[in-house]
PDB file of C-alpha atoms in Angstrom:
ATOM      1  CA  MET A   9     -21.717   6.908  -6.750  1.00  0.00           C
ATOM      2  CA  THR A  10     -22.193  10.369  -8.188  1.00  0.00           C
ATOM      3  CA  GLU A  11     -20.986  11.582 -11.559  1.00  0.00           C
ATOM      4  CA  SER A  12     -18.811  14.271  -9.984  1.00  0.00           C
ATOM      5  CA  THR A  13     -16.601  11.709  -8.242  1.00  0.00           C
ATOM      6  CA  THR A  14     -15.589   9.875 -11.479  1.00  0.00           C
ATOM      7  CA  TRP A  15     -14.422   6.957  -9.310  1.00  0.00           C
ATOM      8  CA  SER A  16     -11.894   9.120  -7.468  1.00  0.00           C
ATOM      9  CA  GLY A  17     -13.536   8.802  -4.075  1.00  0.00           C
ATOM     10  CA  VAL A  18     -13.693  12.599  -3.832  1.00  0.00           C
ATOM     11  CA  ARG A  19     -17.022  14.070  -2.702  1.00  0.00           C
ATOM     12  CA  ARG A  20     -18.329  17.581  -3.159  1.00  0.00           C
ATOM     13  CA  GLY A  21     -21.239  19.538  -1.759  1.00  0.00           C
ATOM     14  CA  PRO A  22     -22.850  19.445   1.694  1.00  0.00           C
ATOM     15  CA  LEU A  23     -21.817  16.774   4.181  1.00  0.00           C
ATOM     16  CA  ARG A  24     -24.217  13.840   4.183  1.00  0.00           C
ATOM     17  CA  ALA A  25     -25.264  11.097   6.557  1.00  0.00           C
ATOM     18  CA  GLY A  26     -23.392   7.894   5.764  1.00  0.00           C
ATOM     19  CA  GLU A  27     -20.076   9.527   4.847  1.00  0.00           C
ATOM     20  CA  ARG A  28     -16.967   9.749   6.974  1.00  0.00           C
ATOM     21  CA  VAL A  29     -15.534  13.058   8.241  1.00  0.00           C
ATOM     22  CA  SER A  30     -12.430  14.097  10.160  1.00  0.00           C
ATOM     23  CA  ILE A  31     -13.028  16.133  13.319  1.00  0.00           C
ATOM     24  CA  THR A  32      -9.924  17.915  14.630  1.00  0.00           C
ATOM     25  CA  ASN A  33      -9.566  19.592  18.015  1.00  0.00           C
ATOM     26  CA  PRO A  34      -7.319  22.632  18.748  1.00  0.00           C
ATOM     27  CA  LYS A  35      -4.403  20.366  19.732  1.00  0.00           C
ATOM     28  CA  GLY A  36      -4.451  18.691  16.340  1.00  0.00           C
ATOM     29  CA  ARG A  37      -5.982  15.444  17.561  1.00  0.00           C
ATOM     30  CA  ARG A  38      -7.961  13.979  14.673  1.00  0.00           C
ATOM     31  CA  TYR A  39     -11.039  11.769  14.948  1.00  0.00           C
ATOM     32  CA  SER A  40     -12.642   9.769  12.141  1.00  0.00           C
ATOM     33  CA  VAL A  41     -16.441   9.823  12.421  1.00  0.00           C
ATOM     34  CA  LEU A  42     -19.121   8.147  10.310  1.00  0.00           C
ATOM     35  CA  LEU A  43     -22.029  10.577  10.164  1.00  0.00           C
ATOM     36  CA  ALA A  44     -25.528   9.369  11.031  1.00  0.00           C
ATOM     37  CA  GLU A  45     -28.737  11.305  11.566  1.00  0.00           C
ATOM     38  CA  GLY A  46     -29.243  11.707  15.303  1.00  0.00           C
ATOM     39  CA  GLY A  47     -25.702  10.486  15.991  1.00  0.00           C
ATOM     40  CA  VAL A  48     -23.428  11.951  18.650  1.00  0.00           C
ATOM     41  CA  PHE A  49     -19.614  12.205  18.705  1.00  0.00           C
ATOM     42  CA  HIS A  50     -18.131  11.822  22.201  1.00  0.00           C
ATOM     43  CA  SER A  51     -14.740  13.090  23.356  1.00  0.00           C
ATOM     44  CA  THR A  52     -13.073  14.388  26.508  1.00  0.00           C
ATOM     45  CA  LYS A  53     -13.966  17.894  25.296  1.00  0.00           C
ATOM     46  CA  GLY A  54     -17.694  17.137  25.253  1.00  0.00           C
ATOM     47  CA  THR A  55     -20.175  15.847  22.697  1.00  0.00           C
ATOM     48  CA  ILE A  56     -20.921  17.062  19.176  1.00  0.00           C
ATOM     49  CA  SER A  57     -24.217  16.267  17.477  1.00  0.00           C
ATOM     50  CA  HIS A  58     -23.914  14.828  13.964  1.00  0.00           C
ATOM     51  CA  ASP A  59     -26.976  16.892  13.033  1.00  0.00           C
ATOM     52  CA  ASP A  60     -24.880  20.031  13.575  1.00  0.00           C
ATOM     53  CA  ILE A  61     -22.585  18.799  10.794  1.00  0.00           C
ATOM     54  CA  ILE A  62     -24.918  17.114   8.274  1.00  0.00           C
ATOM     55  CA  GLY A  63     -26.072  19.485   5.547  1.00  0.00           C
ATOM     56  CA  HIS A  64     -23.205  21.937   6.052  1.00  0.00           C
ATOM     57  CA  PRO A  65     -20.135  22.354   3.812  1.00  0.00           C
ATOM     58  CA  GLU A  66     -16.838  20.880   4.891  1.00  0.00           C
ATOM     59  CA  GLY A  67     -14.455  23.302   6.552  1.00  0.00           C
ATOM     60  CA  ILE A  68     -16.927  24.365   9.245  1.00  0.00           C
ATOM     61  CA  VAL A  69     -16.098  24.842  12.922  1.00  0.00           C
ATOM     62  CA  VAL A  70     -18.462  23.256  15.430  1.00  0.00           C
ATOM     63  CA  LYS A  71     -18.417  23.755  19.191  1.00  0.00           C
ATOM     64  CA  SER A  72     -18.561  20.770  21.503  1.00  0.00           C
ATOM     65  CA  ALA A  73     -20.762  20.697  24.610  1.00  0.00           C
ATOM     66  CA  GLY A  74     -17.612  21.573  26.533  1.00  0.00           C
ATOM     67  CA  GLY A  75     -17.195  24.800  24.578  1.00  0.00           C
ATOM     68  CA  VAL A  76     -14.226  23.657  22.476  1.00  0.00           C
ATOM     69  CA  ASP A  77     -14.108  24.465  18.752  1.00  0.00           C
ATOM     70  CA  HIS A  78     -13.489  21.584  16.319  1.00  0.00           C
ATOM     71  CA  ILE A  79     -12.781  21.724  12.580  1.00  0.00           C
ATOM     72  CA  VAL A  80     -14.758  19.370  10.330  1.00  0.00           C
ATOM     73  CA  MET A  81     -13.368  18.229   6.972  1.00  0.00           C
ATOM     74  CA  ARG A  82     -13.839  15.342   4.604  1.00  0.00           C
ATOM     75  CA  PRO A  83     -10.869  12.978   4.988  1.00  0.00           C
ATOM     76  CA  ILE A  84      -8.339  12.758   2.165  1.00  0.00           C
ATOM     77  CA  LEU A  85      -7.072   9.354   1.051  1.00  0.00           C
ATOM     78  CA  GLU A  86      -4.189   9.422   3.557  1.00  0.00           C
ATOM     79  CA  GLU A  87      -6.564  10.048   6.465  1.00  0.00           C
ATOM     80  CA  PHE A  88      -9.040   7.421   5.307  1.00  0.00           C
ATOM     81  CA  THR A  89      -6.301   4.805   4.960  1.00  0.00           C
ATOM     82  CA  VAL A  90      -4.882   5.182   8.469  1.00  0.00           C
ATOM     83  CA  SER A  91      -8.279   5.432  10.191  1.00  0.00           C
ATOM     84  CA  MET A  92     -10.401   2.894   8.299  1.00  0.00           C
ATOM     85  CA  PRO A  93     -11.405  -0.427   9.911  1.00  0.00           C
ATOM     86  CA  ARG A  94      -8.753  -3.071   9.370  1.00  0.00           C
ATOM     87  CA  GLY A  95      -8.053  -6.753   9.798  1.00  0.00           C
ATOM     88  CA  ALA A  96      -4.517  -6.847   8.429  1.00  0.00           C
ATOM     89  CA  THR A  97      -2.019  -4.015   8.872  1.00  0.00           C
ATOM     90  CA  VAL A  98      -2.274  -1.565   5.988  1.00  0.00           C
ATOM     91  CA  ILE A  99       0.528  -0.318   3.759  1.00  0.00           C
ATOM     92  CA  TYR A 100       0.921   3.211   5.087  1.00  0.00           C
ATOM     93  CA  PRO A 101       0.514   6.230   2.795  1.00  0.00           C
ATOM     94  CA  LYS A 102       4.236   7.060   2.709  1.00  0.00           C
ATOM     95  CA  ASP A 103       4.953   3.614   1.270  1.00  0.00           C
ATOM     96  CA  ALA A 104       1.844   3.442  -0.922  1.00  0.00           C
ATOM     97  CA  SER A 105       2.719   6.750  -2.584  1.00  0.00           C
ATOM     98  CA  TYR A 106       6.244   5.499  -3.324  1.00  0.00           C
ATOM     99  CA  ILE A 107       4.889   2.255  -4.769  1.00  0.00           C
ATOM    100  CA  VAL A 108       2.376   3.995  -7.031  1.00  0.00           C
ATOM    101  CA  MET A 109       5.008   6.402  -8.353  1.00  0.00           C
ATOM    102  CA  TYR A 110       7.998   4.096  -8.742  1.00  0.00           C
ATOM    103  CA  THR A 111       6.099   1.196 -10.293  1.00  0.00           C
ATOM    104  CA  ASP A 112       4.575   3.751 -12.665  1.00  0.00           C
ATOM    105  CA  ILE A 113       0.913   2.868 -12.079  1.00  0.00           C
ATOM    106  CA  PHE A 114      -1.009   4.599 -14.872  1.00  0.00           C
ATOM    107  CA  PRO A 115      -4.659   5.083 -15.924  1.00  0.00           C
ATOM    108  CA  GLY A 116      -5.897   1.913 -17.585  1.00  0.00           C
ATOM    109  CA  ALA A 117      -3.122  -0.276 -16.160  1.00  0.00           C
ATOM    110  CA  ARG A 118      -3.679  -3.956 -15.435  1.00  0.00           C
ATOM    111  CA  VAL A 119      -2.360  -4.652 -11.942  1.00  0.00           C
ATOM    112  CA  LEU A 120      -2.030  -7.849  -9.914  1.00  0.00           C
ATOM    113  CA  GLU A 121      -2.030  -7.537  -6.132  1.00  0.00           C
ATOM    114  CA  ALA A 122      -1.409 -10.469  -3.789  1.00  0.00           C
ATOM    115  CA  GLY A 123      -2.289  -9.742  -0.178  1.00  0.00           C
ATOM    116  CA  ALA A 124      -5.228  -7.338  -0.333  1.00  0.00           C
ATOM    117  CA  GLY A 125      -5.250  -7.125   3.460  1.00  0.00           C
ATOM    118  CA  SER A 126      -7.600  -4.347   4.548  1.00  0.00           C
ATOM    119  CA  GLY A 127      -7.668  -2.687   1.126  1.00  0.00           C
ATOM    120  CA  GLY A 128      -5.454   0.321   1.888  1.00  0.00           C
ATOM    121  CA  LEU A 129      -3.125  -0.054  -1.095  1.00  0.00           C
ATOM    122  CA  SER A 130      -5.995  -1.337  -3.242  1.00  0.00           C
ATOM    123  CA  ILE A 131      -7.752   2.021  -2.932  1.00  0.00           C
ATOM    124  CA  SER A 132      -4.631   3.887  -4.085  1.00  0.00           C
ATOM    125  CA  LEU A 133      -4.216   1.501  -7.011  1.00  0.00           C
ATOM    126  CA  LEU A 134      -7.866   1.787  -8.064  1.00  0.00           C
ATOM    127  CA  ARG A 135      -7.709   5.566  -7.962  1.00  0.00           C
ATOM    128  CA  ALA A 136      -4.561   5.500 -10.134  1.00  0.00           C
ATOM    129  CA  ILE A 137      -5.794   3.020 -12.778  1.00  0.00           C
ATOM    130  CA  GLY A 138      -9.341   4.409 -12.968  1.00  0.00           C
ATOM    131  CA  PRO A 139     -12.442   2.572 -14.215  1.00  0.00           C
ATOM    132  CA  GLU A 140     -10.744   1.558 -17.477  1.00  0.00           C
ATOM    133  CA  GLY A 141      -7.994  -0.414 -15.720  1.00  0.00           C
ATOM    134  CA  SER A 142      -8.079  -3.773 -13.963  1.00  0.00           C
ATOM    135  CA  LEU A 143      -6.941  -4.655 -10.446  1.00  0.00           C
ATOM    136  CA  TYR A 144      -6.787  -8.367  -9.634  1.00  0.00           C
ATOM    137  CA  SER A 145      -6.513  -8.702  -5.842  1.00  0.00           C
ATOM    138  CA  TYR A 146      -5.752 -12.101  -4.312  1.00  0.00           C
ATOM    139  CA  GLU A 147      -6.319 -12.562  -0.583  1.00  0.00           C
ATOM    140  CA  ARG A 148      -6.006 -15.862   1.261  1.00  0.00           C
ATOM    141  CA  ARG A 149      -8.247 -14.991   4.197  1.00  0.00           C
ATOM    142  CA  GLU A 150     -11.970 -14.551   3.742  1.00  0.00           C
ATOM    143  CA  ASP A 151     -12.266 -12.153   6.705  1.00  0.00           C
ATOM    144  CA  PHE A 152      -9.520  -9.889   5.362  1.00  0.00           C
ATOM    145  CA  ALA A 153     -11.120  -9.942   1.930  1.00  0.00           C
ATOM    146  CA  GLU A 154     -14.474  -8.897   3.399  1.00  0.00           C
ATOM    147  CA  THR A 155     -12.843  -6.034   5.334  1.00  0.00           C
ATOM    148  CA  ALA A 156     -11.123  -4.864   2.133  1.00  0.00           C
ATOM    149  CA  ARG A 157     -14.423  -5.025   0.248  1.00  0.00           C
ATOM    150  CA  LYS A 158     -16.237  -2.910   2.842  1.00  0.00           C
ATOM    151  CA  ASN A 159     -13.468  -0.293   2.970  1.00  0.00           C
ATOM    152  CA  ILE A 160     -13.275   0.037  -0.804  1.00  0.00           C
ATOM    153  CA  GLU A 161     -17.029   0.313  -1.189  1.00  0.00           C
ATOM    154  CA  GLN A 162     -17.126   2.883   1.635  1.00  0.00           C
ATOM    155  CA  PHE A 163     -14.440   5.003  -0.044  1.00  0.00           C
ATOM    156  CA  PHE A 164     -15.855   4.816  -3.590  1.00  0.00           C
ATOM    157  CA  GLU A 165     -19.519   4.699  -2.532  1.00  0.00           C
ATOM    158  CA  GLY A 166     -20.027   1.317  -4.138  1.00  0.00           C
ATOM    159  CA  PRO A 167     -18.210  -1.533  -5.934  1.00  0.00           C
ATOM    160  CA  HIS A 168     -15.407  -0.232  -8.168  1.00  0.00           C
ATOM    161  CA  PRO A 169     -15.756  -1.448 -11.792  1.00  0.00           C
ATOM    162  CA  ALA A 170     -12.008  -2.153 -12.127  1.00  0.00           C
ATOM    163  CA  TRP A 171     -11.686  -4.335  -9.024  1.00  0.00           C
ATOM    164  CA  ASN A 172     -11.582  -8.126  -9.171  1.00  0.00           C
ATOM    165  CA  LEU A 173     -11.264  -9.702  -5.711  1.00  0.00           C
ATOM    166  CA  ARG A 174     -10.318 -13.372  -5.499  1.00  0.00           C
ATOM    167  CA  VAL A 175     -10.148 -15.266  -2.221  1.00  0.00           C
ATOM    168  CA  GLY A 176      -7.348 -17.809  -2.259  1.00  0.00           C
ATOM    169  CA  ASP A 177      -3.623 -18.357  -2.673  1.00  0.00           C
ATOM    170  CA  LEU A 178      -2.088 -16.705  -5.733  1.00  0.00           C
ATOM    171  CA  ASN A 179      -0.071 -19.758  -6.775  1.00  0.00           C
ATOM    172  CA  GLU A 180      -3.084 -22.061  -6.510  1.00  0.00           C
ATOM    173  CA  ASN A 181      -5.756 -19.713  -7.878  1.00  0.00           C
ATOM    174  CA  TYR A 182      -3.969 -17.651 -10.524  1.00  0.00           C
ATOM    175  CA  ALA A 183      -6.499 -17.297 -13.337  1.00  0.00           C
ATOM    176  CA  GLY A 184      -4.057 -16.585 -16.163  1.00  0.00           C
ATOM    177  CA  GLU A 185      -4.589 -12.835 -16.542  1.00  0.00           C
ATOM    178  CA  LYS A 186      -1.734 -10.850 -18.111  1.00  0.00           C
ATOM    179  CA  VAL A 187      -0.807  -7.677 -16.233  1.00  0.00           C
ATOM    180  CA  ASP A 188       1.460  -4.648 -16.509  1.00  0.00           C
ATOM    181  CA  ARG A 189       2.352  -4.360 -12.822  1.00  0.00           C
ATOM    182  CA  ALA A 190       2.393  -6.679  -9.792  1.00  0.00           C
ATOM    183  CA  ILE A 191       2.569  -5.952  -6.067  1.00  0.00           C
ATOM    184  CA  LEU A 192       3.173  -8.683  -3.488  1.00  0.00           C
ATOM    185  CA  ASP A 193       2.338  -7.764   0.112  1.00  0.00           C
ATOM    186  CA  MET A 194       2.708 -11.108   1.873  1.00  0.00           C
ATOM    187  CA  LEU A 195       4.850 -13.066   4.319  1.00  0.00           C
ATOM    188  CA  ALA A 196       6.740 -15.087   1.693  1.00  0.00           C
ATOM    189  CA  PRO A 197       6.717 -13.239  -1.654  1.00  0.00           C
ATOM    190  CA  TRP A 198       9.602 -15.405  -2.905  1.00  0.00           C
ATOM    191  CA  GLU A 199       7.135 -18.279  -3.221  1.00  0.00           C
ATOM    192  CA  CYS A 200       5.212 -16.391  -5.934  1.00  0.00           C
ATOM    193  CA  ILE A 201       8.081 -15.140  -8.129  1.00  0.00           C
ATOM    194  CA  ASP A 202       7.493 -17.796 -10.826  1.00  0.00           C
ATOM    195  CA  THR A 203       3.735 -17.139 -10.938  1.00  0.00           C
ATOM    196  CA  VAL A 204       4.204 -13.384 -11.188  1.00  0.00           C
ATOM    197  CA  HIS A 205       6.781 -13.859 -13.950  1.00  0.00           C
ATOM    198  CA  ARG A 206       4.123 -15.710 -15.968  1.00  0.00           C
ATOM    199  CA  ALA A 207       1.548 -12.998 -15.290  1.00  0.00           C
ATOM    200  CA  LEU A 208       3.661  -9.939 -16.115  1.00  0.00           C
ATOM    201  CA  GLU A 209       4.199  -8.554 -19.565  1.00  0.00           C
ATOM    202  CA  PRO A 210       7.888  -8.085 -20.541  1.00  0.00           C
ATOM    203  CA  GLY A 211       9.116  -4.843 -19.014  1.00  0.00           C
ATOM    204  CA  GLY A 212       6.462  -4.954 -16.291  1.00  0.00           C
ATOM    205  CA  TRP A 213       7.290  -3.890 -12.759  1.00  0.00           C
ATOM    206  CA  LEU A 214       7.220  -6.159  -9.708  1.00  0.00           C
ATOM    207  CA  CYS A 215       7.085  -4.653  -6.216  1.00  0.00           C
ATOM    208  CA  CYS A 216       7.422  -6.750  -3.063  1.00  0.00           C
ATOM    209  CA  TYR A 217       6.575  -5.201   0.308  1.00  0.00           C
ATOM    210  CA  VAL A 218       8.061  -6.943   3.350  1.00  0.00           C
ATOM    211  CA  ALA A 219       8.552  -6.025   6.997  1.00  0.00           C
ATOM    212  CA  THR A 220      11.832  -7.681   8.027  1.00  0.00           C
ATOM    213  CA  THR A 221      15.407  -7.846   6.776  1.00  0.00           C
ATOM    214  CA  THR A 222      15.293 -11.645   6.523  1.00  0.00           C
ATOM    215  CA  GLN A 223      12.255 -11.438   4.231  1.00  0.00           C
ATOM    216  CA  MET A 224      13.988  -8.750   2.209  1.00  0.00           C
ATOM    217  CA  GLY A 225      17.175 -10.809   1.735  1.00  0.00           C
ATOM    218  CA  ARG A 226      15.326 -14.013   0.808  1.00  0.00           C
ATOM    219  CA  THR A 227      13.137 -12.186  -1.711  1.00  0.00           C
ATOM    220  CA  MET A 228      16.010 -10.382  -3.425  1.00  0.00           C
ATOM    221  CA  ASP A 229      18.144 -13.536  -3.664  1.00  0.00           C
ATOM    222  CA  THR A 230      15.186 -15.482  -5.118  1.00  0.00           C
ATOM    223  CA  ILE A 231      14.665 -12.799  -7.772  1.00  0.00           C
ATOM    224  CA  ARG A 232      18.372 -12.936  -8.678  1.00  0.00           C
ATOM    225  CA  ALA A 233      18.417 -16.738  -8.785  1.00  0.00           C
ATOM    226  CA  HIS A 234      15.359 -16.808 -11.071  1.00  0.00           C
ATOM    227  CA  GLY A 235      17.286 -14.927 -13.751  1.00  0.00           C
ATOM    228  CA  GLY A 236      14.285 -13.447 -15.542  1.00  0.00           C
ATOM    229  CA  TRP A 237      14.474 -10.080 -13.793  1.00  0.00           C
ATOM    230  CA  ILE A 238      16.747  -7.071 -13.722  1.00  0.00           C
ATOM    231  CA  GLU A 239      18.862  -6.606 -10.582  1.00  0.00           C
ATOM    232  CA  PRO A 240      16.407  -5.836  -7.732  1.00  0.00           C
ATOM    233  CA  ARG A 241      16.787  -2.810  -5.514  1.00  0.00           C
ATOM    234  CA  CYS A 242      15.337  -2.135  -2.099  1.00  0.00           C
ATOM    235  CA  VAL A 243      14.362   1.100  -0.341  1.00  0.00           C
ATOM    236  CA  GLU A 244      12.942   2.141   3.003  1.00  0.00           C
ATOM    237  CA  VAL A 245      10.847   5.308   3.198  1.00  0.00           C
ATOM    238  CA  ASN A 246      11.116   7.546   6.266  1.00  0.00           C
ATOM    239  CA  VAL A 247       9.220  10.792   6.820  1.00  0.00           C
ATOM    240  CA  ARG A 248      10.130  13.475   9.378  1.00  0.00           C
ATOM    241  CA  GLU A 249       7.794  16.332  10.221  1.00  0.00           C
ATOM    242  CA  TRP A 250       9.042  19.758  11.330  1.00  0.00           C
ATOM    243  CA  HIS A 251       7.845  22.281  13.899  1.00  0.00           C
ATOM    244  CA  ALA A 252       8.094  25.970  12.959  1.00  0.00           C
ATOM    245  CA  GLU A 253       6.823  28.809  15.172  1.00  0.00           C
ATOM    246  CA  GLY A 254       8.794  32.044  15.111  1.00  0.00           C
ATOM    247  CA  LEU A 255      12.380  31.213  16.016  1.00  0.00           C
ATOM    248  CA  ALA A 256      11.419  27.795  17.368  1.00  0.00           C
ATOM    249  CA  ILE A 257      12.269  25.693  14.330  1.00  0.00           C
ATOM    250  CA  ARG A 258      13.133  22.053  14.948  1.00  0.00           C
ATOM    251  CA  PRO A 259      12.228  18.536  13.911  1.00  0.00           C
ATOM    252  CA  GLY A 260       8.785  17.562  15.147  1.00  0.00           C
ATOM    253  CA  HIS A 261       8.266  14.956  17.826  1.00  0.00           C
ATOM    254  CA  ALA A 262       6.098  12.873  15.508  1.00  0.00           C
ATOM    255  CA  GLY A 263       7.709  10.965  12.652  1.00  0.00           C
ATOM    256  CA  ARG A 264       7.095   8.086  10.314  1.00  0.00           C
ATOM    257  CA  GLY A 265       9.899   5.585  10.786  1.00  0.00           C
ATOM    258  CA  HIS A 266      10.249   1.995   9.638  1.00  0.00           C
ATOM    259  CA  THR A 267       7.119   0.306   8.369  1.00  0.00           C
ATOM    260  CA  GLY A 268       8.456  -1.948   5.627  1.00  0.00           C
ATOM    261  CA  PHE A 269      10.940  -2.528   2.823  1.00  0.00           C
ATOM    262  CA  ILE A 270       9.996  -1.925  -0.820  1.00  0.00           C
ATOM    263  CA  ILE A 271      11.737  -4.212  -3.332  1.00  0.00           C
ATOM    264  CA  LEU A 272      11.528  -3.256  -7.014  1.00  0.00           C
ATOM    265  CA  THR A 273      12.500  -5.099 -10.190  1.00  0.00           C
ATOM    266  CA  ARG A 274      11.381  -5.463 -13.820  1.00  0.00           C
ATOM    267  CA  ARG A 275      10.593  -8.527 -15.914  1.00  0.00           C
ATOM    268  CA  LEU A 276      12.873  -9.391 -18.803  1.00  0.00           C
ATOM    269  CA  ALA A 277      11.593 -10.703 -22.150  1.00  0.00           C
ATOM    270  CA  ASP A 278      10.714 -14.391 -22.547  1.00  0.00           C
ATOM    271  CA  GLY A 279      13.790 -16.565 -22.854  1.00  0.00           C
ATOM    272  CA  VAL A 280      16.150 -13.791 -21.749  1.00  0.00           C
ATOM    273  CA  ARG A 281      18.367 -14.278 -18.720  1.00  0.00           C
ATOM    274  CA  ALA A 282      19.816 -11.406 -16.718  1.00  0.00           C
ATOM    275  CA  PRO A 283      23.545 -10.875 -17.330  1.00  0.00           C
ATOM    276  CA  ILE A 284      25.547 -12.401 -14.495  1.00  0.00           C
ATOM    277  CA  LYS A 285      26.690  -9.656 -12.201  1.00  0.00           C
ATOM    278  CA  ARG A 286      30.181 -10.296 -10.928  1.00  0.00           C
ATOM    279  CA  ARG A 287      29.796  -9.863  -7.222  1.00  0.00           C
ATOM    280  CA  ARG A 288      32.191 -10.449  -4.349  1.00  0.00           C
ATOM    281  CA  PRO A 289      29.958 -11.061  -1.334  1.00  0.00           C
ATOM    282  CA  ALA A 290      31.125 -10.311   2.175  1.00  0.00           C
ATOM    283  CA  PRO A 291      32.811 -13.276   3.884  1.00  0.00           C
ATOM    284  CA  GLY A 292      30.146 -15.666   5.129  1.00  0.00           C
ATOM    285  CA  ALA A 293      27.337 -14.043   3.141  1.00  0.00           C
ATOM    286  CA  TYR A 294      26.508 -17.405   1.570  1.00  0.00           C
ATOM    287  CA  GLY A 295      28.150 -19.628   4.143  1.00  0.00           C
ATOM    288  CA  GLU A 296      27.002 -22.791   5.895  1.00  0.00           C
ATOM    289  CA  ASP A 297      24.160 -21.059   7.726  1.00  0.00           C
ATOM    290  CA  TYR A 298      22.607 -19.695   4.522  1.00  0.00           C
ATOM    291  CA  HIS A 299      19.809 -21.884   3.147  1.00  0.00           C
ATOM    292  CA  GLY A 300      18.304 -19.629   0.478  1.00  0.00           C
ATOM    293  CA  PRO A 301      18.849 -19.642  -3.292  1.00  0.00           C
ATOM    294  CA  LEU A 302      22.297 -18.781  -4.632  1.00  0.00           C
ATOM    295  CA  PRO A 303      22.345 -15.888  -7.113  1.00  0.00           C
ATOM    296  CA  PRO A 304      24.226 -16.648 -10.352  1.00  0.00           C
ATOM    297  CA  GLY A 305      27.900 -15.793 -10.178  1.00  0.00           C
ATOM    298  CA  VAL A 306      28.490 -16.268  -6.453  1.00  0.00           C
ATOM    299  CA  GLU A 307      29.657 -19.893  -6.519  1.00  0.00           C
ATOM    300  CA  GLU A 308      33.205 -19.000  -7.509  1.00  0.00           C
ATOM    301  CA  TYR A 309      33.446 -16.743  -4.479  1.00  0.00           C
ATOM    302  CA  ASP A 310      31.811 -18.950  -1.851  1.00  0.00           C
ATOM    303  CA  GLN A 311      35.199 -19.830  -0.338  1.00  0.00           C
ATOM    304  CA  TYR A 312      36.397 -16.213  -0.467  1.00  0.00           C
ATOM    305  CA  GLU A 313      37.797 -14.882   2.774  1.00  0.00           C
TER     306      GLU A 313
END
């Protein structure tokens, strides 16, 4: 770790062996390459020697053995996240950026994360909280935890001083730390709502990231039934790129569609229960086939047709 990076993961100066670069061909195809002295990058357009890159500034153009020019840059966080080695699926940058902004992650924040996965969101959180903050990451699987550790140390060039990785289930291994924010990226986040309520300071944000509508519904109803949270809301983030060349202006062929649902809520003060929201669910919303928790205030409408 160099002083110029200040735990941001940003590198300056000549490209060095041991760091990752992005090599882009004229068609926009991007390759993530870990530089090594004597190494060779292979593609359908011919080989490129790593030695032709090492020692040069980023932003150079190198020619492959096939005579094709390639641009070489250091990857930004978005590029690193989608190209880094992974065990579990990562939270993609479009969702990670929304989470960091809308849960108001700030320098020095204390953050609890359950489901470290491959470390994609962890890197964004560590960059946001800085070395003065604390990130407590719980991961059930040892292999996922090791992948996350390697990716984080690759990005920051060493162990980050704010990161505390704990292998195990959050409910069983919660160590009692008090936090300002909590993010649950797991199959059944509703199982951890009580534990997170104990961990969060009053007013703290909880974010749950789930992939399916059934997970989303179960999580939101569990939060409502708990009573110690404000009314949860859920969003889905979609990104559409555009093509613009002369008069040919149209939506691009590539897009970023559904990846997951982001559920947001805030913790109420100790002993405070959320005001009962008078709701008139759709017929059958909480019928015989529903086996989840009942939010307060729906019982009087359960026979409504």
